[in-house]
Amino acid sequence: MVARSVIAGVGGYLPKRIVGNDELSRTIDTTDAWIQERTGIKQRHIAGPTETCAFMGARAAAAALANAGCGTEDVDAVILATATPDQAFPASALRVQAELGITRGFGFDVSAACSGFIYALAIADSMVRCGQATGVLVIGSEVYSRIMNWADRGTCVLFGDGAGAVFVRPGTDRDGGRGILSTHLHAQGALGDLLYVDGAVGRPERSGHLVMNGREVFRHAVAKLAAVVDEALAANRLGHADIDWLVPHQANRRIIDAMGRKLDLPSEQVVVTVDRHANTSAASVPLALAEACGDGRIKRGNLVVMEALGGGMTWGSALVRF
Ligand code: UT7
């Protein structure tokens, strides 16, 4: 057993095309003012035809590997969280494996909607600590533009496309207190109808669109996310004052601000990308992490708490010393 696994590198990829709120207001009954006031979103990236789940995931993964100072020979597992895979199978993780030229180990996709990255990170952490893997690419990659009902103003303004990734390896003596301190996963299948995709492969009678009861999801999000962050802190005998950074799921600025208040964190210690990325589901947390590590806000030794909630209903948190 390895005592701890370490996040050794982070990376992200965003599609080239940016769509602002005003562009959406030309085709649906909405305004830039409504979207910004209710969600904090100003724009989102939308994937082009070649920017597939696997393409974006591979770009983000390659960036995470480079950031870790590692190469594809160091990878023996690829775990990709997505609700929008390119195909039912093979897993998009294996398309990434092939694209990057990784020839050993294993890979699979994780389906936990917006909590997918936290779930995938928890799996990677367990596998590394028990010795089943020694170098894991953990990826969140999403093409939600494919599952939007572009006539439904209640959902289509909220989401965007993109991918984020981290490289997880076993900790060594030189890492000191660094590493994934704990992860906490939850699900409540009875709440599945609050947020779901009306469709599946081989179900042409279905719309294939995302359906959400936004108000209800909002209500659950604030309560459940606060509880799962406190659960992570309590498990490590830490308190709100110990947190250096909150890297939350980026669904709505109002939820993010409420979380900051519940944790007594000033807004300067909360990483926000929802204004520019919108909600990229499983990609949102690693994309935010990549941004805050890349611009030097998150530094070695910082205590970072990540959280997410999504369809399922699923939710979870991870506490990491960088
Ligand atoms: O990532 C998974 C987790 N997802 C979330 O956490 C999302 C959680 N939910 C939310 O973020 C918010 O509930 C929304 C942003 C989805 C909606 O905000 P809200 O403040 O809860 O608005 P609402 O659904 O209560 O709608 C208020 C009004 C409605 O009109 P009426 O019924 O009051 O006349 C909507 O029809 O706003 C209307 N509306 C819009 N108006 C202009 C809904 N969407 C739009 C729009 N533009 N795009």
CSV table of C-alpha atoms and ligand atoms in Angstrom, one decimal:
chain,number,residue,atom,x,y,z
A,1,MET,CA,0.0,0.0,0.0
A,2,VAL,CA,1.1,3.5,-0.8
A,3,ALA,CA,0.2,6.0,1.9
A,4,ARG,CA,-1.0,8.6,-0.5
A,5,SER,CA,-1.5,9.5,-4.1
A,6,VAL,CA,-0.5,12.8,-5.5
A,7,ILE,CA,-1.9,15.1,-8.2
A,8,ALA,CA,1.4,15.7,-10.1
A,9,GLY,CA,0.1,17.7,-13.1
A,10,VAL,CA,-3.0,19.5,-14.4
A,11,GLY,CA,-4.2,20.5,-17.9
A,12,GLY,CA,-7.2,21.7,-19.8
A,13,TYR,CA,-8.6,22.2,-23.3
A,14,LEU,CA,-11.3,24.6,-24.5
A,15,PRO,CA,-12.9,24.6,-28.0
A,16,LYS,CA,-11.9,27.4,-30.2
A,17,ARG,CA,-15.4,28.8,-30.8
A,18,ILE,CA,-16.8,31.1,-28.1
A,19,VAL,CA,-20.5,31.9,-28.0
A,20,GLY,CA,-21.5,35.0,-26.0
A,21,ASN,CA,-24.9,35.5,-24.4
A,22,ASP,CA,-25.9,38.0,-27.0
A,23,GLU,CA,-25.5,35.4,-29.7
A,24,LEU,CA,-28.0,33.1,-27.9
A,25,SER,CA,-30.4,36.0,-27.4
A,26,ARG,CA,-30.7,36.2,-31.2
A,27,THR,CA,-32.3,32.7,-31.5
A,28,ILE,CA,-34.1,32.2,-28.1
A,29,ASP,CA,-36.2,34.5,-25.8
A,30,THR,CA,-33.4,35.4,-23.4
A,31,THR,CA,-31.1,38.3,-22.6
A,32,ASP,CA,-27.5,38.8,-21.6
A,33,ALA,CA,-28.7,40.5,-18.4
A,34,TRP,CA,-31.0,37.6,-17.3
A,35,ILE,CA,-28.2,35.0,-17.9
A,36,GLN,CA,-25.6,37.0,-16.1
A,37,GLU,CA,-27.8,37.9,-13.2
A,38,ARG,CA,-29.2,34.4,-12.6
A,39,THR,CA,-26.0,32.4,-13.4
A,40,GLY,CA,-22.9,34.6,-13.7
A,41,ILE,CA,-22.4,33.2,-17.2
A,42,LYS,CA,-21.1,35.6,-19.9
A,43,GLN,CA,-20.0,33.1,-22.6
A,44,ARG,CA,-19.3,29.4,-23.3
A,45,HIS,CA,-17.0,27.4,-25.6
A,46,ILE,CA,-18.8,25.3,-28.2
A,47,ALA,CA,-17.0,22.3,-29.8
A,48,GLY,CA,-16.5,22.1,-33.6
A,49,PRO,CA,-17.0,18.9,-35.5
A,50,THR,CA,-13.4,17.6,-34.8
A,51,GLU,CA,-13.4,18.7,-31.2
A,52,THR,CA,-14.8,15.4,-29.9
A,53,CYS,CA,-14.9,14.1,-26.3
A,54,ALA,CA,-11.8,12.0,-27.0
A,55,PHE,CA,-10.0,14.7,-28.9
A,56,MET,CA,-10.5,17.3,-26.2
A,57,GLY,CA,-9.7,14.7,-23.4
A,58,ALA,CA,-6.5,13.8,-25.1
A,59,ARG,CA,-5.4,17.5,-25.4
A,60,ALA,CA,-6.1,18.1,-21.7
A,61,ALA,CA,-4.4,14.8,-20.7
A,62,ALA,CA,-1.3,15.6,-22.7
A,63,ALA,CA,-1.2,19.0,-21.0
A,64,ALA,CA,-1.5,17.4,-17.6
A,65,LEU,CA,1.3,14.9,-18.4
A,66,ALA,CA,3.6,17.7,-19.6
A,67,ASN,CA,2.8,19.8,-16.5
A,68,ALA,CA,3.8,16.8,-14.3
A,69,GLY,CA,7.1,16.4,-16.2
A,70,CYS,CA,6.0,12.9,-17.2
A,71,GLY,CA,5.5,11.1,-20.5
A,72,THR,CA,3.0,8.5,-21.9
A,73,GLU,CA,5.4,5.7,-20.7
A,74,ASP,CA,4.5,6.8,-17.2
A,75,VAL,CA,0.7,6.1,-17.7
A,76,ASP,CA,-0.9,2.7,-16.9
A,77,ALA,CA,-4.5,3.8,-16.5
A,78,VAL,CA,-6.8,6.3,-18.2
A,79,ILE,CA,-10.1,7.1,-16.4
A,80,LEU,CA,-12.4,9.5,-18.3
A,81,ALA,CA,-15.5,10.9,-16.8
A,82,THR,CA,-18.2,12.0,-19.3
A,83,ALA,CA,-21.9,12.0,-20.0
A,84,THR,CA,-21.2,12.7,-23.6
A,85,PRO,CA,-18.9,10.0,-24.9
A,86,ASP,CA,-18.3,9.8,-28.7
A,87,GLN,CA,-19.6,6.2,-28.8
A,88,ALA,CA,-21.3,3.9,-26.4
A,89,PHE,CA,-18.2,1.8,-26.7
A,90,PRO,CA,-15.2,1.7,-26.9
A,91,ALA,CA,-14.9,3.9,-23.9
A,92,SER,CA,-13.6,7.4,-24.8
A,93,ALA,CA,-10.8,6.7,-22.3
A,94,LEU,CA,-9.5,4.1,-24.8
A,95,ARG,CA,-9.7,6.5,-27.7
A,96,VAL,CA,-7.6,8.9,-25.6
A,97,GLN,CA,-5.2,6.0,-24.8
A,98,ALA,CA,-4.8,5.3,-28.5
A,99,GLU,CA,-4.5,9.0,-29.5
A,100,LEU,CA,-1.7,9.5,-27.0
A,101,GLY,CA,0.1,6.3,-28.0
A,102,ILE,CA,-0.2,4.7,-24.6
A,103,THR,CA,0.3,0.9,-25.0
A,104,ARG,CA,0.0,-0.6,-21.6
A,105,GLY,CA,-2.4,-0.7,-18.6
A,106,PHE,CA,-6.2,-0.2,-18.9
A,107,GLY,CA,-8.9,2.4,-19.1
A,108,PHE,CA,-12.6,3.0,-18.8
A,109,ASP,CA,-15.2,5.7,-18.7
A,110,VAL,CA,-17.1,6.9,-15.6
A,111,SER,CA,-20.7,8.0,-15.8
A,112,ALA,CA,-21.6,10.3,-12.9
A,113,ALA,CA,-22.7,13.5,-14.8
A,114,CYS,CA,-21.3,16.7,-13.3
A,115,SER,CA,-19.7,14.8,-10.4
A,116,GLY,CA,-17.8,12.5,-12.8
A,117,PHE,CA,-14.4,14.0,-12.2
A,118,ILE,CA,-14.7,13.7,-8.4
A,119,TYR,CA,-15.8,10.1,-8.9
A,120,ALA,CA,-13.0,9.3,-11.3
A,121,LEU,CA,-10.4,11.0,-9.0
A,122,ALA,CA,-11.7,8.9,-6.1
A,123,ILE,CA,-11.3,5.7,-8.2
A,124,ALA,CA,-7.8,6.7,-9.3
A,125,ASP,CA,-6.8,7.5,-5.7
A,126,SER,CA,-7.9,4.1,-4.5
A,127,MET,CA,-6.2,2.2,-7.3
A,128,VAL,CA,-2.9,4.1,-6.9
A,129,ARG,CA,-2.9,3.6,-3.1
A,130,CYS,CA,-3.6,-0.2,-3.4
A,131,GLY,CA,-1.0,-0.6,-6.1
A,132,GLN,CA,-3.3,-1.4,-9.0
A,133,ALA,CA,-2.0,1.6,-11.0
A,134,THR,CA,1.1,3.7,-10.8
A,135,GLY,CA,0.2,6.5,-13.2
A,136,VAL,CA,-3.4,7.5,-13.9
A,137,LEU,CA,-4.7,10.1,-16.3
A,138,VAL,CA,-8.0,11.3,-14.8
A,139,ILE,CA,-10.0,13.2,-17.3
A,140,GLY,CA,-13.3,15.1,-17.5
A,141,SER,CA,-14.4,15.7,-21.1
A,142,GLU,CA,-17.8,16.9,-22.2
A,143,VAL,CA,-19.6,18.0,-25.4
A,144,TYR,CA,-22.9,19.1,-23.8
A,145,SER,CA,-23.7,21.2,-26.9
A,146,ARG,CA,-24.7,17.8,-28.5
A,147,ILE,CA,-27.4,17.1,-25.9
A,148,MET,CA,-28.8,20.6,-25.5
A,149,ASN,CA,-32.3,21.4,-26.6
A,150,TRP,CA,-31.3,24.7,-28.3
A,151,ALA,CA,-34.9,25.9,-28.1
A,152,ASP,CA,-35.1,25.5,-24.3
A,153,ARG,CA,-33.9,28.7,-22.8
A,154,GLY,CA,-34.1,27.1,-19.3
A,155,THR,CA,-31.1,24.8,-20.1
A,156,CYS,CA,-29.3,25.7,-23.3
A,157,VAL,CA,-27.8,29.0,-21.9
A,158,LEU,CA,-26.2,27.1,-19.0
A,159,PHE,CA,-23.8,24.6,-20.5
A,160,GLY,CA,-20.5,24.6,-22.5
A,161,ASP,CA,-17.9,22.2,-23.9
A,162,GLY,CA,-14.4,21.5,-22.8
A,163,ALA,CA,-12.0,19.1,-21.0
A,164,GLY,CA,-9.8,19.1,-18.0
A,165,ALA,CA,-7.3,16.4,-16.7
A,166,VAL,CA,-4.9,15.6,-13.9
A,167,PHE,CA,-2.1,13.1,-13.6
A,168,VAL,CA,-2.2,11.0,-10.4
A,169,ARG,CA,0.9,9.0,-9.2
A,170,PRO,CA,1.9,7.4,-6.0
A,171,GLY,CA,3.4,9.8,-3.4
A,172,THR,CA,7.0,9.3,-2.3
A,173,ASP,CA,9.0,10.4,0.8
A,174,ARG,CA,10.0,13.6,-1.1
A,175,ASP,CA,6.3,14.7,-1.4
A,176,GLY,CA,6.0,15.4,2.3
A,177,GLY,CA,2.4,16.1,3.2
A,178,ARG,CA,1.3,16.5,-0.4
A,179,GLY,CA,-1.4,14.4,-1.9
A,180,ILE,CA,-5.1,13.4,-2.0
A,181,LEU,CA,-6.1,13.5,1.7
A,182,SER,CA,-9.6,12.0,1.1
A,183,THR,CA,-12.5,11.7,-1.3
A,184,HIS,CA,-16.2,11.5,-0.4
A,185,LEU,CA,-18.9,10.2,-2.8
A,186,HIS,CA,-22.7,10.2,-2.6
A,187,ALA,CA,-25.6,9.3,-4.8
A,188,GLN,CA,-29.4,9.3,-4.5
A,189,GLY,CA,-30.9,7.5,-7.4
A,190,ALA,CA,-34.4,8.4,-6.3
A,191,LEU,CA,-33.6,12.0,-7.4
A,192,GLY,CA,-32.7,10.9,-10.9
A,193,ASP,CA,-35.6,12.6,-12.6
A,194,LEU,CA,-34.4,16.1,-11.5
A,195,LEU,CA,-31.7,16.1,-14.1
A,196,TYR,CA,-31.3,13.6,-16.8
A,197,VAL,CA,-30.8,13.0,-20.5
A,198,ASP,CA,-33.9,11.8,-22.3
A,199,GLY,CA,-32.2,9.2,-24.5
A,200,ALA,CA,-29.7,6.4,-25.0
A,201,VAL,CA,-28.0,4.6,-27.8
A,202,GLY,CA,-30.6,2.7,-29.9
A,203,ARG,CA,-33.5,4.8,-28.6
A,204,PRO,CA,-34.4,7.0,-31.6
A,205,GLU,CA,-37.9,7.7,-30.2
A,206,ARG,CA,-36.2,9.8,-27.5
A,207,SER,CA,-35.1,13.4,-27.9
A,208,GLY,CA,-31.6,12.9,-26.6
A,209,HIS,CA,-31.8,16.2,-24.8
A,210,LEU,CA,-30.8,17.2,-21.3
A,211,VAL,CA,-33.8,17.9,-19.0
A,212,MET,CA,-33.5,19.7,-15.7
A,213,ASN,CA,-35.7,21.0,-12.9
A,214,GLY,CA,-33.3,23.9,-12.2
A,215,ARG,CA,-34.9,25.2,-9.1
A,216,GLU,CA,-34.9,21.8,-7.3
A,217,VAL,CA,-31.4,21.0,-8.4
A,218,PHE,CA,-30.3,24.4,-7.0
A,219,ARG,CA,-31.9,23.7,-3.7
A,220,HIS,CA,-30.2,20.3,-3.3
A,221,ALA,CA,-26.8,21.7,-4.6
A,222,VAL,CA,-26.3,24.3,-1.8
A,223,ALA,CA,-27.2,21.9,1.0
A,224,LYS,CA,-25.5,18.8,-0.2
A,225,LEU,CA,-22.3,20.5,-1.4
A,226,ALA,CA,-21.8,22.3,1.9
A,227,ALA,CA,-22.4,19.0,3.8
A,228,VAL,CA,-19.9,17.0,1.7
A,229,VAL,CA,-17.2,19.6,2.1
A,230,ASP,CA,-17.7,19.6,5.8
A,231,GLU,CA,-17.5,15.8,5.7
A,232,ALA,CA,-14.1,16.0,4.0
A,233,LEU,CA,-12.8,18.5,6.5
A,234,ALA,CA,-14.1,16.5,9.5
A,235,ALA,CA,-12.5,13.3,8.1
A,236,ASN,CA,-9.1,15.1,8.2
A,237,ARG,CA,-9.7,17.0,11.5
A,238,LEU,CA,-9.5,20.3,9.6
A,239,GLY,CA,-11.7,23.4,9.7
A,240,HIS,CA,-12.8,26.1,7.3
A,241,ALA,CA,-9.8,28.3,8.2
A,242,ASP,CA,-7.5,25.6,6.9
A,243,ILE,CA,-8.8,25.8,3.3
A,244,ASP,CA,-6.6,27.8,0.9
A,245,TRP,CA,-8.7,27.3,-2.2
A,246,LEU,CA,-12.2,26.2,-3.0
A,247,VAL,CA,-12.4,24.7,-6.6
A,248,PRO,CA,-16.1,24.2,-7.0
A,249,HIS,CA,-18.2,22.7,-9.8
A,250,GLN,CA,-19.1,25.6,-12.0
A,251,ALA,CA,-22.8,25.4,-12.5
A,252,ASN,CA,-24.0,28.8,-11.2
A,253,ARG,CA,-22.2,31.8,-9.7
A,254,ARG,CA,-25.0,32.0,-7.1
A,255,ILE,CA,-24.3,28.4,-5.9
A,256,ILE,CA,-20.5,29.1,-5.9
A,257,ASP,CA,-21.0,32.3,-3.8
A,258,ALA,CA,-23.3,30.5,-1.4
A,259,MET,CA,-20.6,27.8,-0.9
A,260,GLY,CA,-17.9,30.5,-0.3
A,261,ARG,CA,-20.1,32.1,2.4
A,262,LYS,CA,-20.9,28.7,4.1
A,263,LEU,CA,-17.1,28.0,4.3
A,264,ASP,CA,-16.3,31.5,5.5
A,265,LEU,CA,-14.0,31.9,2.5
A,266,PRO,CA,-13.4,35.4,0.9
A,267,SER,CA,-14.1,35.4,-2.8
A,268,GLU,CA,-10.4,35.7,-3.5
A,269,GLN,CA,-10.0,32.1,-2.4
A,270,VAL,CA,-12.7,30.7,-4.6
A,271,VAL,CA,-11.8,29.7,-8.2
A,272,VAL,CA,-14.5,30.9,-10.7
A,273,THR,CA,-14.6,30.0,-14.4
A,274,VAL,CA,-18.4,29.8,-14.8
A,275,ASP,CA,-18.4,33.3,-16.3
A,276,ARG,CA,-16.2,32.2,-19.2
A,277,HIS,CA,-16.8,28.4,-19.5
A,278,ALA,CA,-20.4,28.1,-18.3
A,279,ASN,CA,-21.2,24.6,-16.9
A,280,THR,CA,-18.9,22.0,-18.5
A,281,SER,CA,-20.1,19.2,-16.3
A,282,ALA,CA,-17.4,16.7,-15.5
A,283,ALA,CA,-14.8,19.0,-17.1
A,284,SER,CA,-15.6,22.0,-14.9
A,285,VAL,CA,-13.5,21.1,-11.8
A,286,PRO,CA,-10.3,20.0,-13.6
A,287,LEU,CA,-10.6,23.0,-16.0
A,288,ALA,CA,-10.9,25.4,-13.0
A,289,LEU,CA,-8.0,23.6,-11.3
A,290,ALA,CA,-5.8,23.8,-14.4
A,291,GLU,CA,-6.5,27.6,-14.7
A,292,ALA,CA,-5.7,28.3,-11.0
A,293,CYS,CA,-2.6,26.2,-11.0
A,294,GLY,CA,-1.5,27.5,-14.4
A,295,ASP,CA,-1.7,31.2,-13.3
A,296,GLY,CA,0.1,30.5,-10.0
A,297,ARG,CA,-2.8,31.1,-7.6
A,298,ILE,CA,-2.7,27.5,-6.3
A,299,LYS,CA,0.8,26.9,-5.0
A,300,ARG,CA,2.7,23.9,-3.6
A,301,GLY,CA,1.5,23.1,-0.1
A,302,ASN,CA,-2.0,24.7,-0.5
A,303,LEU,CA,-5.0,22.9,0.8
A,304,VAL,CA,-7.6,22.7,-2.0
A,305,VAL,CA,-11.2,21.4,-1.6
A,306,MET,CA,-13.1,20.4,-4.7
A,307,GLU,CA,-16.8,19.6,-4.9
A,308,ALA,CA,-19.4,18.8,-7.5
A,309,LEU,CA,-23.1,17.8,-7.8
A,310,GLY,CA,-25.0,16.5,-10.8
A,311,GLY,CA,-27.5,14.2,-12.4
A,312,GLY,CA,-28.1,10.9,-10.7
A,313,MET,CA,-28.3,12.6,-8.3
A,314,THR,CA,-24.6,12.4,-7.6
A,315,TRP,CA,-22.3,14.5,-5.5
A,316,GLY,CA,-18.9,14.4,-3.9
A,317,SER,CA,-15.8,16.2,-2.6
A,318,ALA,CA,-12.0,15.8,-2.6
A,319,LEU,CA,-9.5,17.3,-0.3
A,320,VAL,CA,-6.0,17.7,-1.8
A,321,ARG,CA,-2.7,19.1,-0.5
A,322,PHE,CA,-0.9,20.4,-3.6
B,1,UT7,O1,-24.5,20.9,-13.1
B,1,UT7,C1,-25.5,20.3,-12.5
B,1,UT7,C2,-26.1,21.1,-11.5
B,1,UT7,N1,-26.9,22.1,-12.0
B,1,UT7,C3,-27.2,23.1,-11.3
B,1,UT7,O2,-26.7,23.3,-10.2
B,1,UT7,C4,-28.2,24.1,-11.8
B,1,UT7,C5,-29.0,24.6,-10.7
B,1,UT7,N2,-30.0,25.5,-11.1
B,1,UT7,C6,-29.8,26.8,-11.5
B,1,UT7,O3,-28.7,27.2,-11.6
B,1,UT7,C7,-30.9,27.8,-11.6
B,1,UT7,O4,-32.1,27.2,-11.1
B,1,UT7,C8,-31.2,28.2,-13.1
B,1,UT7,C9,-30.1,29.1,-13.6
B,1,UT7,C10,-31.4,26.9,-13.9
B,1,UT7,C11,-32.5,29.0,-13.1
B,1,UT7,O5,-32.5,30.1,-12.3
B,1,UT7,P1,-33.7,30.4,-11.3
B,1,UT7,O6,-33.4,31.6,-10.6
B,1,UT7,O7,-34.0,29.1,-10.5
B,1,UT7,O8,-34.9,30.6,-12.4
B,1,UT7,P2,-36.3,29.8,-12.6
B,1,UT7,O9,-36.0,28.5,-13.2
B,1,UT7,O10,-37.0,29.9,-11.3
B,1,UT7,O11,-37.0,30.8,-13.6
B,1,UT7,C12,-37.3,32.1,-13.3
B,1,UT7,C13,-38.0,32.7,-14.6
B,1,UT7,C14,-39.0,31.8,-15.2
B,1,UT7,O12,-40.1,32.7,-15.7
B,1,UT7,P3,-41.4,32.8,-14.8
B,1,UT7,O13,-42.0,31.4,-14.7
B,1,UT7,O14,-41.0,33.4,-13.5
B,1,UT7,O15,-42.3,33.7,-15.6
B,1,UT7,C15,-38.3,31.2,-16.4
B,1,UT7,O16,-39.2,30.9,-17.4
B,1,UT7,O17,-37.0,32.9,-15.6
B,1,UT7,C16,-37.4,32.4,-16.8
B,1,UT7,N3,-36.2,31.9,-17.5
B,1,UT7,C17,-35.5,32.7,-18.4
B,1,UT7,N4,-35.7,34.0,-18.8
B,1,UT7,C18,-34.8,34.5,-19.6
B,1,UT7,C19,-35.7,30.7,-17.5
B,1,UT7,N5,-34.6,30.7,-18.3
B,1,UT7,C20,-34.5,31.9,-18.9
B,1,UT7,C21,-33.6,32.5,-19.8
B,1,UT7,N6,-33.8,33.8,-20.1
B,1,UT7,N7,-32.6,31.8,-20.3
